[in-house]
Structures are given as C-alpha cells and as structure tokens.
XYZ file of C-alpha atoms in Angstrom:
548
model
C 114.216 158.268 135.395
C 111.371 158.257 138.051
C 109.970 154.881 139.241
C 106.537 154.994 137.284
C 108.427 155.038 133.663
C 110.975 152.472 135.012
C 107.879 150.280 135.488
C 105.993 150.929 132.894
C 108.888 150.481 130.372
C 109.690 147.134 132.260
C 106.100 146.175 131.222
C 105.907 147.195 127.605
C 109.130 145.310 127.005
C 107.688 142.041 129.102
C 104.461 142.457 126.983
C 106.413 142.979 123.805
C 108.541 139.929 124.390
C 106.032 137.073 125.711
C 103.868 138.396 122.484
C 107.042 137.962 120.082
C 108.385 134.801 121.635
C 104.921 132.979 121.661
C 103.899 134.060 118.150
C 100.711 136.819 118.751
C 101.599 139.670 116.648
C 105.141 138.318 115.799
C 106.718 139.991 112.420
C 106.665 137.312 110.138
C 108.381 137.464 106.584
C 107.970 133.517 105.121
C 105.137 132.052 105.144
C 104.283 128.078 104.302
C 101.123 126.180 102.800
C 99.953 126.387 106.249
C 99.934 129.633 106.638
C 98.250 129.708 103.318
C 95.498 127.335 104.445
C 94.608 128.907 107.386
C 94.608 132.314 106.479
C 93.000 132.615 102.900
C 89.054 131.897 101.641
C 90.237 128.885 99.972
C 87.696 127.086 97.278
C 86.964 124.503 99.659
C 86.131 127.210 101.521
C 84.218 130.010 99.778
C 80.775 127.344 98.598
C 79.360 127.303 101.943
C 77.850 130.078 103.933
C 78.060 129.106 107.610
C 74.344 129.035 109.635
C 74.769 127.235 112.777
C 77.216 125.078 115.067
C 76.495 123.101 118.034
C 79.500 122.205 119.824
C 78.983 119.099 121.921
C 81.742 118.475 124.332
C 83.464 116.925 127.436
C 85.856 118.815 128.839
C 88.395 116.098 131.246
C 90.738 118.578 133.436
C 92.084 115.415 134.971
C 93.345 114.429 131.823
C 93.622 117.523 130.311
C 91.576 116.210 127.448
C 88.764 117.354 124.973
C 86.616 114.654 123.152
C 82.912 115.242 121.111
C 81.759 116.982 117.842
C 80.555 120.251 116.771
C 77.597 119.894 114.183
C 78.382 122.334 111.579
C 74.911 123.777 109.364
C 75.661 125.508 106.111
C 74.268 126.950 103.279
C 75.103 126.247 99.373
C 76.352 129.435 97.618
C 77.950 127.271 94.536
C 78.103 123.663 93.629
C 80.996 121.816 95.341
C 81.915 118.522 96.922
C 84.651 118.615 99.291
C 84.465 121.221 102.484
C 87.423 121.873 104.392
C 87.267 121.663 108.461
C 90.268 122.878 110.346
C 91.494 121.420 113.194
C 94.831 121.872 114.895
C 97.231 118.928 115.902
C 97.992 117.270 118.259
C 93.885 117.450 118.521
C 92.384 114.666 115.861
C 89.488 114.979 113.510
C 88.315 110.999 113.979
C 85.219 111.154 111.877
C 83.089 113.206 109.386
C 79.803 112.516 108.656
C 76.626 113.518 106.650
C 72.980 112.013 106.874
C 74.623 109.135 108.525
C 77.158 108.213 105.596
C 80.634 108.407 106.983
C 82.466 110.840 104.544
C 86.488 110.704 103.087
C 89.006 112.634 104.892
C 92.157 113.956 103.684
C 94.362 115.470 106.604
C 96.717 118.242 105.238
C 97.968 119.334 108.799
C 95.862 121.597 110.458
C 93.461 121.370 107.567
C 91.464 118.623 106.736
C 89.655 118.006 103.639
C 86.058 116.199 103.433
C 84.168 114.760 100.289
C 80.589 114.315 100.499
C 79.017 111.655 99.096
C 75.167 113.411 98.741
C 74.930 116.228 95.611
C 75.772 119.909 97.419
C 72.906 122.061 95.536
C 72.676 125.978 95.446
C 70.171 126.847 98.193
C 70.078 123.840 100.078
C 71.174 123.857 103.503
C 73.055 120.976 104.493
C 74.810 119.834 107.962
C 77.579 117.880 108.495
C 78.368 116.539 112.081
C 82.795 116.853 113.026
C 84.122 114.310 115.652
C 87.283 114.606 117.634
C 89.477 114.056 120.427
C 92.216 114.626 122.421
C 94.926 116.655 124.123
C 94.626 120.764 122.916
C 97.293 122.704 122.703
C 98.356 123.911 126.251
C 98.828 127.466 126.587
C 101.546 128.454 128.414
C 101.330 132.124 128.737
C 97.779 132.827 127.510
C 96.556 134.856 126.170
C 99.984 135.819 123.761
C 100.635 132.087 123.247
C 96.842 130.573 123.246
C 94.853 127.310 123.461
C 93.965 126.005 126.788
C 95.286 126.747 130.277
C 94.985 123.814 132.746
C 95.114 125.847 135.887
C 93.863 125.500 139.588
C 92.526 128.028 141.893
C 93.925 128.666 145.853
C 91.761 125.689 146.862
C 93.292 123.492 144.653
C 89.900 123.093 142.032
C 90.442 122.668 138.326
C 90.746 126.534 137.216
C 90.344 125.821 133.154
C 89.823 128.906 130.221
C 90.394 128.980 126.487
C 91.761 131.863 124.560
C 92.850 132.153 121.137
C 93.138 135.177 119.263
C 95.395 135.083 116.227
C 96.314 131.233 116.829
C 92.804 130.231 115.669
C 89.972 128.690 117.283
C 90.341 125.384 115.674
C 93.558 124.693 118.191
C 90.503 123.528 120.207
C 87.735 122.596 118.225
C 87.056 122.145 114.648
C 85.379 124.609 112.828
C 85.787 126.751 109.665
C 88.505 128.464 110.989
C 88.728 131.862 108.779
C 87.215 135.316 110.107
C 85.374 136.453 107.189
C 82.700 133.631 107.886
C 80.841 133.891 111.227
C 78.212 131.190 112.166
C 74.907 132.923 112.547
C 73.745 131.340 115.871
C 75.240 128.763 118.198
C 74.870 126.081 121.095
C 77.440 125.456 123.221
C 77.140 122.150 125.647
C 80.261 121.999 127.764
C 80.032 118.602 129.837
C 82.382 118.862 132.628
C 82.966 117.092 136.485
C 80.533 117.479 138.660
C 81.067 120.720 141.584
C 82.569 122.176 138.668
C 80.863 125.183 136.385
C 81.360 126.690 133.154
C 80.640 129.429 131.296
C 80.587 130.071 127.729
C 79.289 132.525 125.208
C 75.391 133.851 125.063
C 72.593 132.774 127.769
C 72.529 129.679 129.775
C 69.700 127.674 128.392
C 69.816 124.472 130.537
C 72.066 122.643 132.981
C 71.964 118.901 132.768
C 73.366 116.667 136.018
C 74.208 113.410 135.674
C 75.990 110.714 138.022
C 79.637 112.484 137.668
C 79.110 115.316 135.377
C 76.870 119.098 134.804
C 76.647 119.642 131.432
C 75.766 123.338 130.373
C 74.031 124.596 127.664
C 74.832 128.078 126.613
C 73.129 129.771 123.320
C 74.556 132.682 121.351
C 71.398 134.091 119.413
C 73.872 136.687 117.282
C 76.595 135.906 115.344
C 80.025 135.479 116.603
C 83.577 134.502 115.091
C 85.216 132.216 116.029
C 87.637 133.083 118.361
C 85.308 134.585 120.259
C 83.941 131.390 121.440
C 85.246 130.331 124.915
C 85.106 127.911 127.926
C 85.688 128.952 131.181
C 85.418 126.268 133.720
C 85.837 126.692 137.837
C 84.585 127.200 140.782
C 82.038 130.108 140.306
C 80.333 132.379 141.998
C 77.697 134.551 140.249
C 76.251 137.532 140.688
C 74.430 139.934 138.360
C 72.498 143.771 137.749
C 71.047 145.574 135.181
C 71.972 148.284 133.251
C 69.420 150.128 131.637
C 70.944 151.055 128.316
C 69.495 152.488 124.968
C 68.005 149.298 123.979
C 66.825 148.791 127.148
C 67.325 146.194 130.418
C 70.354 144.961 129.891
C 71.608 141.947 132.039
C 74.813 141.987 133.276
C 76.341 138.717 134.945
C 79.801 138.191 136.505
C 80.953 134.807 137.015
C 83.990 134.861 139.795
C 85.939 131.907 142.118
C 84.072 131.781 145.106
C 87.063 132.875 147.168
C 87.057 136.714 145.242
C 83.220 137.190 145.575
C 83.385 139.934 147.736
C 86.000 142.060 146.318
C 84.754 141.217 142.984
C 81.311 143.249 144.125
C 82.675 146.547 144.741
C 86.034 146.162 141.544
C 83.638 145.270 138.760
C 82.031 148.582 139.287
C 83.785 149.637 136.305
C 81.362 147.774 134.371
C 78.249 149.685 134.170
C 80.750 152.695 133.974
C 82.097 151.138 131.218
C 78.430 149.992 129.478
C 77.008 153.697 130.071
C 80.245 155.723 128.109
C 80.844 152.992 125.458
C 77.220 153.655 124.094
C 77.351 157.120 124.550
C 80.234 156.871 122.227
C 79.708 153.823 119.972
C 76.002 153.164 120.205
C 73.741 150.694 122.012
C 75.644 147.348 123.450
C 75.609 144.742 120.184
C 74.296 141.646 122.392
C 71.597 142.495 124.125
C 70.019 138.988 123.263
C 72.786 137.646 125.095
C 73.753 139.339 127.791
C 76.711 140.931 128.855
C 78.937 138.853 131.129
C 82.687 139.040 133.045
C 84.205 135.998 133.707
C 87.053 135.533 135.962
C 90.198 133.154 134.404
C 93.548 132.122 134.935
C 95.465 134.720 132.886
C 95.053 138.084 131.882
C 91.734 138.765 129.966
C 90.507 138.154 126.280
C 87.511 139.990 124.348
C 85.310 136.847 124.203
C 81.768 137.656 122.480
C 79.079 138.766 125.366
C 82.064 136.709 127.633
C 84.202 138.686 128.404
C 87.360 137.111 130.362
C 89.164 138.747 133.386
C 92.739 138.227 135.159
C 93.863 141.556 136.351
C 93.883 140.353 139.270
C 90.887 143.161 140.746
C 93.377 145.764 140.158
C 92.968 149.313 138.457
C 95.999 149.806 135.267
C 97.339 146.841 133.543
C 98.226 144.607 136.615
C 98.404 148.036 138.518
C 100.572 149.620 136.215
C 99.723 153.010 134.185
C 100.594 151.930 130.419
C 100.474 156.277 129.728
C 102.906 157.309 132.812
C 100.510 160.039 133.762
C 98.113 158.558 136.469
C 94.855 158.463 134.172
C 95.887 154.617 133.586
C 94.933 154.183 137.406
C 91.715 155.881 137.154
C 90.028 152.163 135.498
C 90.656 148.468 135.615
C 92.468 148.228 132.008
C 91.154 144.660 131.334
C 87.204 145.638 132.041
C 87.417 149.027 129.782
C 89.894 147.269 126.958
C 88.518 143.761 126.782
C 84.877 144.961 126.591
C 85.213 147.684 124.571
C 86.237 144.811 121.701
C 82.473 144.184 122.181
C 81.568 146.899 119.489
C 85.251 146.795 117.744
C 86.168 142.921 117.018
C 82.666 141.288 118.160
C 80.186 143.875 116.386
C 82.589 145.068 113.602
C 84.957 141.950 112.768
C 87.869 141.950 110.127
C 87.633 139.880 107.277
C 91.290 139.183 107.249
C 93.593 139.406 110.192
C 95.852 141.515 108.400
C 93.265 143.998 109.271
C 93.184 143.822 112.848
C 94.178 147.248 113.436
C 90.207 147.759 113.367
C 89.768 145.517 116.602
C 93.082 147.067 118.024
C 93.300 150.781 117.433
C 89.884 151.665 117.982
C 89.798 149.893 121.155
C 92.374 151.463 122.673
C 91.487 154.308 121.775
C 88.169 153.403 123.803
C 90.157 153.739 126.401
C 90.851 157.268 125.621
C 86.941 157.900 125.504
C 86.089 156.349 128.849
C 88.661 158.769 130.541
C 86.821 161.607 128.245
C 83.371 160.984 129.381
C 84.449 160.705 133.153
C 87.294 162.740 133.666
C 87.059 165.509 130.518
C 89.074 166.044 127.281
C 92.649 167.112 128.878
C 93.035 163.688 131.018
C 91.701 161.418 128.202
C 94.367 163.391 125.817
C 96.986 163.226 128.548
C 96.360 159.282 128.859
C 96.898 159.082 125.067
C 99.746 161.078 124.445
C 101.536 159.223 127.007
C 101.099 155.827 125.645
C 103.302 157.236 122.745
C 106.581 156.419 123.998
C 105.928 153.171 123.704
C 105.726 153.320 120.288
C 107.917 151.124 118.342
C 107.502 152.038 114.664
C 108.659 148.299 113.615
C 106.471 147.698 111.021
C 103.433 149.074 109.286
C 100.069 148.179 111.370
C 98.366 146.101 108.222
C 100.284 142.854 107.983
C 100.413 140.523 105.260
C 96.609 139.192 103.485
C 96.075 135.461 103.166
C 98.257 133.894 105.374
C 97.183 134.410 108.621
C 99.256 137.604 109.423
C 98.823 140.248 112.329
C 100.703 143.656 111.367
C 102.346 145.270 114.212
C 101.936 145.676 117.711
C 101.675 148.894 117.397
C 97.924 148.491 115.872
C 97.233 149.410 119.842
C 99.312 152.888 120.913
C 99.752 154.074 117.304
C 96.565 153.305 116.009
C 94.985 154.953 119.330
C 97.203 158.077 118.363
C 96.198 157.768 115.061
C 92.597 158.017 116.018
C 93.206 160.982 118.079
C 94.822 162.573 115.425
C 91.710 161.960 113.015
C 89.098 163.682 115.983
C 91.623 166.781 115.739
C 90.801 167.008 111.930
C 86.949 166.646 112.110
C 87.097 169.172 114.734
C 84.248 168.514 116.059
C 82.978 166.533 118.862
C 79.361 165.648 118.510
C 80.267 164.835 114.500
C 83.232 162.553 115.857
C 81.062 160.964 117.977
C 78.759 160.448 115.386
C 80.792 159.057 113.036
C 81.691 156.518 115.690
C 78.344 155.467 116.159
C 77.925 155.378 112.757
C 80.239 152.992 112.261
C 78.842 150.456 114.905
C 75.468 151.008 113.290
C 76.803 150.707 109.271
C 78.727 147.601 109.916
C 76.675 146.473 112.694
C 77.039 142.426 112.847
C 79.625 141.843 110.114
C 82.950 141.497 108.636
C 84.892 144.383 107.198
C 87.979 145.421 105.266
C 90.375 148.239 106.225
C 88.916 149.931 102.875
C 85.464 150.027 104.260
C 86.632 151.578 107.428
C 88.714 154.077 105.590
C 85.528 154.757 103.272
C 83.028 155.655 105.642
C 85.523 157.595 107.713
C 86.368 160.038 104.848
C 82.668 159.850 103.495
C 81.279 160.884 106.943
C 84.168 162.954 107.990
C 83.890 165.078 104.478
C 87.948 164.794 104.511
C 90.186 163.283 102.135
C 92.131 160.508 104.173
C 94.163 158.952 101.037
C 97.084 160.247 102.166
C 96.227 159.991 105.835
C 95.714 156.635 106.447
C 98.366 155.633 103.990
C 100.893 157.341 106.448
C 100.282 155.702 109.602
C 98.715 152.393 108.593
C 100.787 150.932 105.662
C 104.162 152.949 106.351
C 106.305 153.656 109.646
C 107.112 157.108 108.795
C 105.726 159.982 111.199
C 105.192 163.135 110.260
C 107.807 165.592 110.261
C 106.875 169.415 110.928
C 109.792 171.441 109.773
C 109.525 175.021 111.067
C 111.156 178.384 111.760
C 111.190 181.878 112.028
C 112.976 184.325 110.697
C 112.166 187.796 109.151
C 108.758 188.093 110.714
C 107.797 184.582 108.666
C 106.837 181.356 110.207
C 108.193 179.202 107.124
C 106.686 175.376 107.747
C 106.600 172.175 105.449
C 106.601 168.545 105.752
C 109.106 166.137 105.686
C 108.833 162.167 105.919
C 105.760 161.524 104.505
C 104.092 159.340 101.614
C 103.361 160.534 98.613
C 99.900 162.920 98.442
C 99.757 163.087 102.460
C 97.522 165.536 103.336
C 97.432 167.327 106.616
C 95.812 170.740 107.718
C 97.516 171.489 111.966
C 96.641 173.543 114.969
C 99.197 176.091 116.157
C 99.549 178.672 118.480
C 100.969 181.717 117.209
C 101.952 184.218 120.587
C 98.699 181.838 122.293
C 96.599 182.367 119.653
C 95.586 179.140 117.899
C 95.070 178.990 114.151
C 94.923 176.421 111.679
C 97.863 175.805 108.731
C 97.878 173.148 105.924
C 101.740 172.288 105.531
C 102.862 170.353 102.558
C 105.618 169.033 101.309
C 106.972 172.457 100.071
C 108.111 175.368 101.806
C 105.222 177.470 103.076
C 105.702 181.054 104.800
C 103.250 182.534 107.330
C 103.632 186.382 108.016
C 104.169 187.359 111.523
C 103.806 190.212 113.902
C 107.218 189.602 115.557
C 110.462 188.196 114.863
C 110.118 186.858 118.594
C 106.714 185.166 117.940
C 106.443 182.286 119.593
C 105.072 178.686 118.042
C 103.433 175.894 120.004
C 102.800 173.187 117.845
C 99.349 171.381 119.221
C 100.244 168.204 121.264
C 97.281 166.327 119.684
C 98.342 165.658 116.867
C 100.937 162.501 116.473
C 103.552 163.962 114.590
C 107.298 165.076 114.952
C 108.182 168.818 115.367
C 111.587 170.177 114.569
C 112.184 173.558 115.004
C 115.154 174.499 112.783
C-alpha cells in the first residue's frame, strides 16, 4: 500500500471518528422529547412566520462568556399564545418580553416555552425581545462537535469562532431553532474588547468604540438559517477585490490574523477561481447584497452564509491531503472550493428538515468535482470522483430520520457526489446538466426544500424517471450489481441488488466501441461478433461489476 492511500485512509478514519464520537452525523436509533423538540415544526412553532432578528451581544473571551438579547420580529399565520424560543443549557434564557410586559416562561430543557399576554392576530406582526446569559457550550473539536472555540492566536490574542451545524444554533443564542424557518433579514452587533475585531454575516454597517470595547454592526439583507450565523473574533487583517460576476461587481473580503497576511494574498487565489466556475455551473453568487467574505478561524472551516470560515491552514487538499488518492485533490484548497460552494447548496437552497441534508452535502461535493471540470477537463474531475469511492462506507442510507433532529449518513458527501456523477452520465449531456443545475439554484433560489422537490425537478428537467434511482442510493445501502458474461457470441447482463422498480440504462464498450444497454432485473442477452469480445463496463457510473 503506497504512502498517499496510507494517509488518506488515516484521515477518513480520523474524520469518521471525531464526527461519530462528538455527535455530527452520528447513527442514531432512539430518540427522546428532546430530540423531538428540536427537530420537528412543533405548534408552538408553526403560528409565526419569522421576519427579522437583531442579535445584541457581548462577547467576554476572558470569561468565556456570552450575555444580551436577540429581538425576534414575526409574523401571525394563525391565532396562538405561547411561542417557543430555544436555547441550549448551560446558556440561560433570563427574560422574555413583549411591548414592555415581562412574559411567562416555561423551560423544557433546551426549549423554552413563552405566553404572551397581548392577543396574537392573523397579519399582525409582532416582536418579542429574548434575554440571556452565560457560559456556551465549548467546542472541543469544532466543527464535528460545535458551539464556541475559545482559542488564541501565536501572539497570544483571544482567537474566538462559532460553528454549529447539526448541533443547532441556539447552543449560542436563542432563536427559533428549526431549518424550515429562516429570518428574512438580520443585524448582528457583536460587542467585544477593544484591539479585538469581529466578523459576522452580511456587510459591516457601523463600528461603535467605547472606553474598553468595539462593537460591530454587521447586516445580512437576504435570508439566512440559522446556523449559518457566525462570530469570528481576532486579530484581523483585511483585505479585499472584486470579482466581476453575472450579476455584476461583486465584493470579495478576506478577514485573516495579522501574522498570515501575506501568505493569505497569494493562497486565497482560489477564490475568484472558485466564484468564476461555481456560476458557470450553478448560476450567479446568491449574496451579492452581502458580499462574499473568507474568514480565517481556529479550526477547520464551516459554510457560514456570505462568511465563509477557513482553517486549512493555507494548504491545498484537506490539511494537504488528497481525499481521491489521485493528485486532483492537490490541485485546490479543499476548505475554499467545499465550504463556499455550500453558498448555492445549504445557504441558497436550504433543507427543511435535516434528515435531508444530503442536498447541502452531496451536491457540494460534488462541486468539487465541477471546479476540477472547468479547470482541468472532464477525465481529472471524473478521476477525483471515482477515487473518493473507497471511502465509501455504505452504513446507512443518506436520508436519516424526520422530526427529530437526525443527519443520515456520512456518506451524504462521497456517495452522494458519486451519485451525482452517476445522474450527469444518464442525461448525457453537458450543457442540459449544467442547466439543470442552474436551474435548480434559480427554482429554489432563497428557500427551504424537501428531498421530494429536489428529486422532482431533477426528473422533470432531466425527462428521466428517477423513482427507482434515487430510491437506490438515497434511502437504501445497496449498490448496483452488473451481472455479466459471455458465452456463445451473447453478452447476457442483468441486475442484481437493487430496490424494487430501479431503473438504469449503462455505457459499455463492446471490442472499444461504446453503446448504451438498459439491464434489469432479468436476464438480458446482447448478440456479439465474437466469443472473445471484450466488455468494459464505463467507470462513471457507481455501480458493482461482476463478470461471471
């Protein structure tokens, strides 16, 4: 076994374990009212339409504390007194209150339930105003394990980021803390010690000094879920450009410690790169309004909305390792392609239930497949892919469980990227795939989405019927199984390990000539020229061959 798979398998199995043992996409077969409460549209839930937050808060690195409010605006979709806030202990939710009347609070764990006092009518929009304090959740190895990591740079400054995917963002603030809602607009004021800076989501609006503190003000005109929201607080450099995209000047800002300015120039070159083939293939940038930015942290990266977090140490691969084996992994910094290619997959198109987050997943690392196509051609980007398919566990299916807060496997990334690849095979066609990519971004543009949706405009602009497809490699573990051989001048082919009605026309090469076959799960025979013909099954295609 040469050195580069020794590595890489070293990595996949570190990766595998810190995600297991800390609780990001960990397989999961009980589930408790908790799970319940934080994952499902609950009917203390479903009334309100979110509009607005402005999270207000002081961020103590000294203390490793968090103390303020978030003012939460909301709409009336159904009458309804009591609104549930979540907020994750050891944090506490001190005080709720509406037009000045300090509302009842009933703490079920992470979830706490307020009654208002003034009459909630259809229409209206309303605003209630959440105070709390205390000490967040520390992460210990964000971003698997999440919540905040209390870190300090070479020179010994407070080095501070959130990141919480899958945990939730209330383990730092309180919010409505369920993906199908996003807040429509947002203020962030982040009040931290002064020589310090910190960056958050959208454009800085205003910076406020006082005696022994900078607040800054940072607004997201677009909406965003929740997790998406971050603080990132250090010692900061900036520097910026601009890209001129299909919608125009777009301004891209990188926000680095001091001490990695310079190198920081000439790595994050991979940005515009990045910008220029992600809208070729998935359509203009979502945030213009906001910006684009890249902000260095103290772990590996996250896919914060228009801030975009970075820890890969200004190295190309995944901390300088090739994930495929094959070199193409080295061509790009994985954390700039992957991270910001969740802009259009997880920011612009958002799942509804985490169950689904094969959409943010899959189709972003399979972005990774299309930034190696549109610099280095078809062949590398298919090289890149295949390779990332020993890694492959086949655990569990890739949709977890609805309701409860549930991530399906970890193999929503290299499966679902293979699954993908497989898909462009069947349209057979490029521009079309490309296309339907963009169409995608464009259809769902801004909003929340189920895996049916997905699957619906896939087969509607694909013209293909994907029952059967997407029922194989999203809700089962089986892989295809070509059976095949020859004998009397007959190619006889079927498959084998597959759902019921799967569906699925292949490439072969017959003697080097390609043509197209549509096994199924019965015996079919193929007449040949020779008895020696020889069959190369296209490597495209995620499957199993066995030649019998």
């Amino acid at each position: 076994m040469n050195k580069t798979l020794i590595s890489t398998l070293v990595l996949v199995l570190t990766l595998c374990a810190n995600a297991n043992a800390q609780g990001l996409l960990q397989e999961k077969n009980k589930f408790t009212h908790q799970d319940t409460l934080r994952g499902s549209i609950t009917p203390e839930r479903e009334w309100w339409d979110l509009t607005y937050y402005h999270l207000d808060i002081q961020v103590n690195p000294d203390t490793r504390t968090i103390a303020g409010k978030n003012t939460i605006q909301y709409t009336v979709l159904k009458p309804n007194q009591v609104l549930q806030i979540d907020l994750q202990e050891p944090l506490l939710l001190t005080k709720v209150t509406q037009n000045d009347k300090v509302l009842e609070i009933n703490h079920h764990g992470n979830a706490h339930f307020v009654t208002l006092k003034d009459q909630q009518n259809i229409g209206e929009t309303n605003t209630i105003i959440a105070y709390y304090q205390g000490k967040p959740r520390e992460a210990i190895r964000a971003p698997w394990d999440g919540g905040i990591s209390w870190k300090k740079d070479t020179s010994g400054n407070h080095f501070v980021a959130s990141s919480c995917q899958g945990l939730g963002a209330s383990v730092w603030w309180p919010n409505k803390d369920h993906m199908y809602d996003e807040v429509d607009s947002m203020l962030i004021s982040i009040n931290v010690p002064k020589g310090l800076t910190n960056v958050s989501n959208g454009r800085l609006r205003s910076v406020e000094e006082k005696e022994n503190t900078t607040t800054f003000n940072w607004f997201v005109s677009n909406p965003i879920n929740n997790y998406g929201v971050n603080i990132n607080i250090g010692n900061y450099a900036n520097f910026s450009e601009v890209f001129k995209g299909e919608k125009g000047d777009l301004e891209m800002n990188y926000y680095v410690l001091k001490e990695n300015l310079d190198k920081a120039k000439v790595h994050f070159k991979d940005a515009p790169k990045m910008m220029k083939a992600f809208e070729h293939w998935f359509g203009p940038y979502p945030f213009y309004e906001d910006s684009f930015k890249l902000v260095e942290v103290p772990y590996l990266g996250m896919e914060h909305q228009s801030s975009v977090t970075y820890g890969n140490k200004y190295m190309n691969g995944y901390l300088g390792d090739d994930l495929s084996g094959t070199g193409w992994g080295l061509k790009f910094d994985f954390i700039i392609i992957h991270e910001s290619g969740h802009e259009w997959f997880a920011n612009n198109i958002t799942n509804i239930d985490i169950a689904d987050m094969w959409i943010h997943e899959s189709f972003t690392s399979y972005s990774e497949n299309l930034f190696l196509d549109y610099y280095y051609g078809k062949e590398a980007a298919a090289d890149y892919v295949i390779g990332k398919r020993k890694n492959i566990r086949n655990d569990r299916p890739l949709i977890g469980q609805y309701n409860v807060n549930n991530e399906g496997s970890g193999d929503m990334y290299y499966k679902g990227e293979n699954m993908l690849h497989t898909l462009r095979q069947l349209v057979n066609d490029d521009e079309k795939w490309r296309q339907i990519l963009r169409t995608l971004n464009s259809k769902f543009y801004h909003q929340t989405v189920t895996t049916q949706q997905i699957e619906d405009c896939l087969a509607e602009k694909s013209g293909l019927d994907l029952k059967g497809f997407f029922n194989q490699y999203l809700r089962s573990i089986k892989i295809p199984v070509l059976e095949y051989k020859v004998e009397d001048k007959k190619l006889h082919y079927k498959w084998t390990n597959t759902v019921d009605n799967f569906v699925m026309p292949i490439q072969i090469e017959i003697n080097g000539q390609s043509r197209w076959v549509s096994p199924t799960s019965k015996n079919q025979t193929l007449k040949l020229k020779s008895k020696n013909s020889k069959i190369v099954v296209d490597r495209d295609f995620y499957i199993t061959v066995k030649a019998l």
